[in-house]
Backbone as JSON Lines, residues from 0, in Angstrom:
{"i":0,"aa":"M","n":[5.67,15.13,8.08],"ca":[5.32,14.38,6.89],"c":[4.26,13.34,7.23]}
{"i":1,"aa":"P","n":[3.42,13.03,6.27],"ca":[2.38,12.02,6.5],"c":[2.98,10.63,6.74]}
{"i":2,"aa":"V","n":[2.29,9.86,7.57],"ca":[2.68,8.48,7.87],"c":[1.48,7.59,7.57]}
{"i":3,"aa":"I","n":[1.7,6.51,6.86],"ca":[0.6,5.61,6.54],"c":[1.01,4.17,6.84]}
{"i":4,"aa":"K","n":[0.04,3.4,7.35],"ca":[0.26,1.97,7.58],"c":[-0.52,1.21,6.52]}
{"i":5,"aa":"L","n":[0.14,0.26,5.88],"ca":[-0.49,-0.57,4.87],"c":[-0.51,-2.01,5.36]}
{"i":6,"aa":"N","n":[-1.66,-2.66,5.27],"ca":[-1.76,-4.09,5.5],"c":[-2.08,-4.71,4.15]}
{"i":7,"aa":"I","n":[-1.13,-5.48,3.65],"ca":[-1.2,-6.02,2.3],"c":[-1.47,-7.51,2.4]}
{"i":8,"aa":"S","n":[-2.56,-7.96,1.76],"ca":[-2.93,-9.37,1.85],"c":[-2.95,-10.01,0.47]}
{"i":9,"aa":"G","n":[-2.91,-11.33,0.48],"ca":[-2.84,-12.12,-0.75],"c":[-1.66,-13.07,-0.62]}
{"i":10,"aa":"Q","n":[-1.07,-13.44,-1.75],"ca":[0.14,-14.27,-1.73],"c":[1.33,-13.32,-1.64]}
{"i":11,"aa":"V","n":[1.63,-12.89,-0.4],"ca":[2.66,-11.87,-0.19],"c":[3.78,-12.32,0.75]}
{"i":12,"aa":"Q","n":[3.68,-13.52,1.28],"ca":[4.77,-14.05,2.11],"c":[5.43,-15.22,1.39]}
{"i":13,"aa":"G","n":[6.75,-15.31,1.53],"ca":[7.48,-16.38,0.88],"c":[7.75,-16.14,-0.6]}
{"i":14,"aa":"V","n":[7.51,-14.91,-1.05],"ca":[7.7,-14.57,-2.47],"c":[8.63,-13.37,-2.66]}
{"i":15,"aa":"G","n":[9.29,-12.94,-1.58],"ca":[10.21,-11.8,-1.67],"c":[9.54,-10.44,-1.62]}
{"i":16,"aa":"Y","n":[8.29,-10.41,-1.14],"ca":[7.55,-9.14,-1.15],"c":[8.2,-8.08,-0.27]}
{"i":17,"aa":"R","n":[8.62,-8.45,0.94],"ca":[9.22,-7.44,1.84],"c":[10.46,-6.82,1.22]}
{"i":18,"aa":"Y","n":[11.31,-7.62,0.62],"ca":[12.55,-7.11,0.02],"c":[12.24,-6.23,-1.18]}
{"i":19,"aa":"W","n":[11.29,-6.67,-1.99],"ca":[10.85,-5.87,-3.13],"c":[10.27,-4.54,-2.65]}
{"i":20,"aa":"F","n":[9.43,-4.58,-1.62],"ca":[8.79,-3.38,-1.08],"c":[9.86,-2.4,-0.58]}
{"i":21,"aa":"A","n":[10.83,-2.92,0.16],"ca":[11.9,-2.06,0.7],"c":[12.68,-1.39,-0.42]}
{"i":22,"aa":"E","n":[12.98,-2.14,-1.48],"ca":[13.7,-1.58,-2.62],"c":[12.91,-0.46,-3.28]}
{"i":23,"aa":"Q","n":[11.61,-0.68,-3.47],"ca":[10.75,0.34,-4.08],"c":[10.65,1.58,-3.19]}
{"i":24,"aa":"A","n":[10.47,1.35,-1.89],"ca":[10.34,2.46,-0.94],"c":[11.61,3.3,-0.91]}
{"i":25,"aa":"Q","n":[12.75,2.65,-0.88],"ca":[14.02,3.38,-0.85],"c":[14.23,4.15,-2.15]}
{"i":26,"aa":"A","n":[13.83,3.57,-3.27],"ca":[13.97,4.26,-4.56],"c":[13.12,5.53,-4.59]}
{"i":27,"aa":"L","n":[12.0,5.52,-3.88],"ca":[11.13,6.69,-3.81],"c":[11.54,7.67,-2.72]}
{"i":28,"aa":"G","n":[12.52,7.3,-1.9],"ca":[12.97,8.18,-0.82],"c":[12.12,8.11,0.43]}
{"i":29,"aa":"L","n":[11.37,7.01,0.59],"ca":[10.53,6.84,1.77],"c":[11.34,6.3,2.94]}
{"i":30,"aa":"K","n":[10.85,6.55,4.14],"ca":[11.39,6.0,5.37],"c":[10.33,5.08,5.97]}
{"i":31,"aa":"G","n":[10.74,4.17,6.85],"ca":[9.76,3.32,7.52],"c":[10.24,1.9,7.7]}
{"i":32,"aa":"R","n":[9.28,0.95,7.66],"ca":[9.6,-0.46,7.88],"c":[8.56,-1.34,7.19]}
{"i":33,"aa":"V","n":[8.92,-2.58,6.99],"ca":[8.0,-3.57,6.43],"c":[8.26,-4.89,7.15]}
{"i":34,"aa":"Q","n":[7.18,-5.64,7.42],"ca":[7.33,-6.91,8.15],"c":[6.21,-7.87,7.79]}
{"i":35,"aa":"N","n":[6.48,-9.17,7.96],"ca":[5.45,-10.19,7.83],"c":[4.64,-10.23,9.12]}
{"i":36,"aa":"L","n":[3.35,-10.52,8.99],"ca":[2.48,-10.72,10.14],"c":[2.1,-12.19,10.23]}
{"i":37,"aa":"S","n":[1.74,-12.65,11.41],"ca":[1.34,-14.04,11.6],"c":[0.05,-14.38,10.87]}
{"i":38,"aa":"T","n":[-0.69,-13.36,10.44],"ca":[-1.94,-13.55,9.7],"c":[-1.7,-13.89,8.23]}
{"i":39,"aa":"G","n":[-0.44,-13.84,7.79],"ca":[-0.14,-14.07,6.38],"c":[-0.05,-12.78,5.58]}
{"i":40,"aa":"E","n":[-0.33,-11.66,6.23],"ca":[-0.24,-10.36,5.57],"c":[1.16,-9.78,5.73]}
{"i":41,"aa":"V","n":[1.42,-8.74,4.96],"ca":[2.62,-7.93,5.13],"c":[2.15,-6.57,5.61]}
{"i":42,"aa":"E","n":[2.81,-6.04,6.64],"ca":[2.49,-4.71,7.16],"c":[3.65,-3.78,6.87]}
{"i":43,"aa":"A","n":[3.33,-2.6,6.37],"ca":[4.35,-1.59,6.12],"c":[3.91,-0.29,6.76]}
{"i":44,"aa":"V","n":[4.85,0.42,7.36],"ca":[4.62,1.77,7.86],"c":[5.6,2.64,7.1]}
{"i":45,"aa":"I","n":[5.06,3.61,6.35],"ca":[5.91,4.43,5.49],"c":[5.68,5.91,5.76]}
{"i":46,"aa":"V","n":[6.77,6.67,5.65],"ca":[6.77,8.11,5.9],"c":[7.29,8.8,4.65]}
{"i":47,"aa":"G","n":[6.55,9.79,4.17],"ca":[6.98,10.53,2.99],"c":[5.98,11.6,2.64]}
{"i":48,"aa":"T","n":[6.18,12.2,1.49],"ca":[5.24,13.21,1.01],"c":[3.99,12.51,0.48]}
{"i":49,"aa":"D","n":[2.93,13.27,0.28],"ca":[1.7,12.69,-0.26],"c":[1.95,12.01,-1.6]}
{"i":50,"aa":"S","n":[2.73,12.65,-2.47],"ca":[2.98,12.06,-3.8],"c":[3.83,10.79,-3.69]}
{"i":51,"aa":"Q","n":[4.81,10.77,-2.79],"ca":[5.61,9.56,-2.59],"c":[4.74,8.41,-2.08]}
{"i":52,"aa":"L","n":[3.87,8.72,-1.11],"ca":[3.0,7.69,-0.54],"c":[2.03,7.15,-1.59]}
{"i":53,"aa":"S","n":[1.45,8.03,-2.38],"ca":[0.52,7.61,-3.43],"c":[1.2,6.69,-4.43]}
{"i":54,"aa":"E","n":[2.41,7.04,-4.82],"ca":[3.16,6.21,-5.78],"c":[3.5,4.85,-5.17]}
{"i":55,"aa":"M","n":[3.86,4.82,-3.89],"ca":[4.2,3.55,-3.25],"c":[2.97,2.66,-3.14]}
{"i":56,"aa":"I","n":[1.83,3.24,-2.83],"ca":[0.6,2.46,-2.75],"c":[0.29,1.85,-4.11]}
{"i":57,"aa":"A","n":[0.44,2.63,-5.18],"ca":[0.19,2.12,-6.53],"c":[1.15,0.97,-6.85]}
{"i":58,"aa":"R","n":[2.41,1.13,-6.51],"ca":[3.4,0.07,-6.77],"c":[3.13,-1.17,-5.93]}
{"i":59,"aa":"S","n":[2.59,-0.97,-4.72],"ca":[2.34,-2.09,-3.81],"c":[1.39,-3.12,-4.4]}
{"i":60,"aa":"W","n":[0.5,-2.69,-5.27],"ca":[-0.44,-3.6,-5.92],"c":[0.27,-4.55,-6.88]}
{"i":61,"aa":"Q","n":[1.41,-4.13,-7.41],"ca":[2.15,-4.98,-8.37],"c":[2.95,-6.04,-7.64]}
{"i":62,"aa":"G","n":[3.83,-5.63,-6.75],"ca":[4.68,-6.57,-6.04],"c":[5.65,-7.27,-6.97]}
{"i":63,"aa":"P","n":[6.46,-8.17,-6.41],"ca":[7.39,-8.94,-7.24],"c":[6.63,-9.97,-8.07]}
{"i":64,"aa":"A","n":[7.32,-10.6,-8.99],"ca":[6.69,-11.49,-9.97],"c":[5.83,-12.6,-9.35]}
{"i":65,"aa":"R","n":[6.28,-13.2,-8.25],"ca":[5.54,-14.34,-7.67],"c":[4.43,-13.92,-6.7]}
{"i":66,"aa":"A","n":[4.28,-12.64,-6.45],"ca":[3.26,-12.17,-5.5],"c":[1.92,-11.94,-6.2]}
{"i":67,"aa":"T","n":[0.85,-12.11,-5.44],"ca":[-0.49,-11.76,-5.89],"c":[-1.14,-10.97,-4.77]}
{"i":68,"aa":"V","n":[-1.33,-9.68,-4.98],"ca":[-1.94,-8.82,-3.96],"c":[-3.45,-8.83,-4.16]}
{"i":69,"aa":"Q","n":[-4.18,-9.16,-3.09],"ca":[-5.64,-9.18,-3.14],"c":[-6.27,-7.94,-2.54]}
{"i":70,"aa":"A","n":[-5.63,-7.37,-1.51],"ca":[-6.2,-6.19,-0.85],"c":[-5.1,-5.41,-0.15]}
{"i":71,"aa":"I","n":[-5.3,-4.1,-0.06],"ca":[-4.42,-3.23,0.7],"c":[-5.3,-2.34,1.57]}
{"i":72,"aa":"I","n":[-5.14,-2.44,2.88],"ca":[-5.87,-1.59,3.81],"c":[-4.93,-0.49,4.25]}
{"i":73,"aa":"Q","n":[-5.38,0.76,4.13],"ca":[-4.57,1.92,4.46],"c":[-5.09,2.59,5.73]}
{"i":74,"aa":"E","n":[-4.16,3.02,6.57],"ca":[-4.52,3.76,7.78],"c":[-3.49,4.86,8.01]}
{"i":75,"aa":"Y","n":[-3.97,6.1,8.08],"ca":[-3.06,7.21,8.38],"c":[-2.77,7.23,9.87]}
{"i":76,"aa":"L","n":[-1.5,7.43,10.22],"ca":[-1.06,7.45,11.61],"c":[-0.6,8.85,11.99]}
{"i":77,"aa":"K","n":[-0.34,9.04,13.28],"ca":[0.21,10.32,13.75],"c":[1.5,10.61,13.0]}
{"i":78,"aa":"S","n":[1.71,11.87,12.68],"ca":[2.86,12.21,11.85],"c":[4.13,12.49,12.65]}
{"i":79,"aa":"D","n":[4.16,12.11,13.93],"ca":[5.36,12.37,14.72],"c":[6.29,11.15,14.79]}
{"i":80,"aa":"L","n":[6.1,10.21,13.89],"ca":[6.95,9.03,13.85],"c":[8.36,9.43,13.43]}
{"i":81,"aa":"D","n":[9.34,9.05,14.21],"ca":[10.73,9.43,13.95],"c":[11.49,8.24,13.39]}
{"i":82,"aa":"V","n":[11.63,8.2,12.08],"ca":[12.37,7.13,11.42],"c":[13.46,7.74,10.55]}
{"i":83,"aa":"Q","n":[14.62,7.12,10.58],"ca":[15.77,7.68,9.85],"c":[16.04,6.96,8.53]}
{"i":84,"aa":"D","n":[15.52,5.73,8.38],"ca":[15.81,4.96,7.18],"c":[14.67,3.99,6.92]}
{"i":85,"aa":"F","n":[14.9,3.0,6.08],"ca":[13.89,1.99,5.81],"c":[14.44,0.64,6.24]}
{"i":86,"aa":"S","n":[13.64,-0.13,7.0],"ca":[14.12,-1.42,7.49],"c":[13.13,-2.54,7.22]}
{"i":87,"aa":"I","n":[13.68,-3.74,7.12],"ca":[12.88,-4.95,6.94],"c":[12.92,-5.7,8.26]}
{"i":88,"aa":"L","n":[11.74,-5.92,8.83],"ca":[11.63,-6.68,10.08],"c":[11.16,-8.08,9.77]}
{"i":89,"aa":"R","n":[11.34,-8.98,10.71],"ca":[10.89,-10.37,10.51],"c":[9.43,-10.45,10.56]}
């Protein structure tokens, strides 16, 4: 399955973005992880079908009510990532 890394910037830390992202990803059946970066961005690595990934990227622009997403950088990764669930990292 395809694996994509998203670097999400804007007002995305301290607003519940990681928890919101994890909830959305799990609802779509995605696997992977999401974490805050020291740069103020949120990084997510997600595994799923092309349609699941496209839908998650579209949802990522919305975020929770207090978030403001300014940019999302996408990078496709090797598809041999072995993840069993979705986790929130610090």
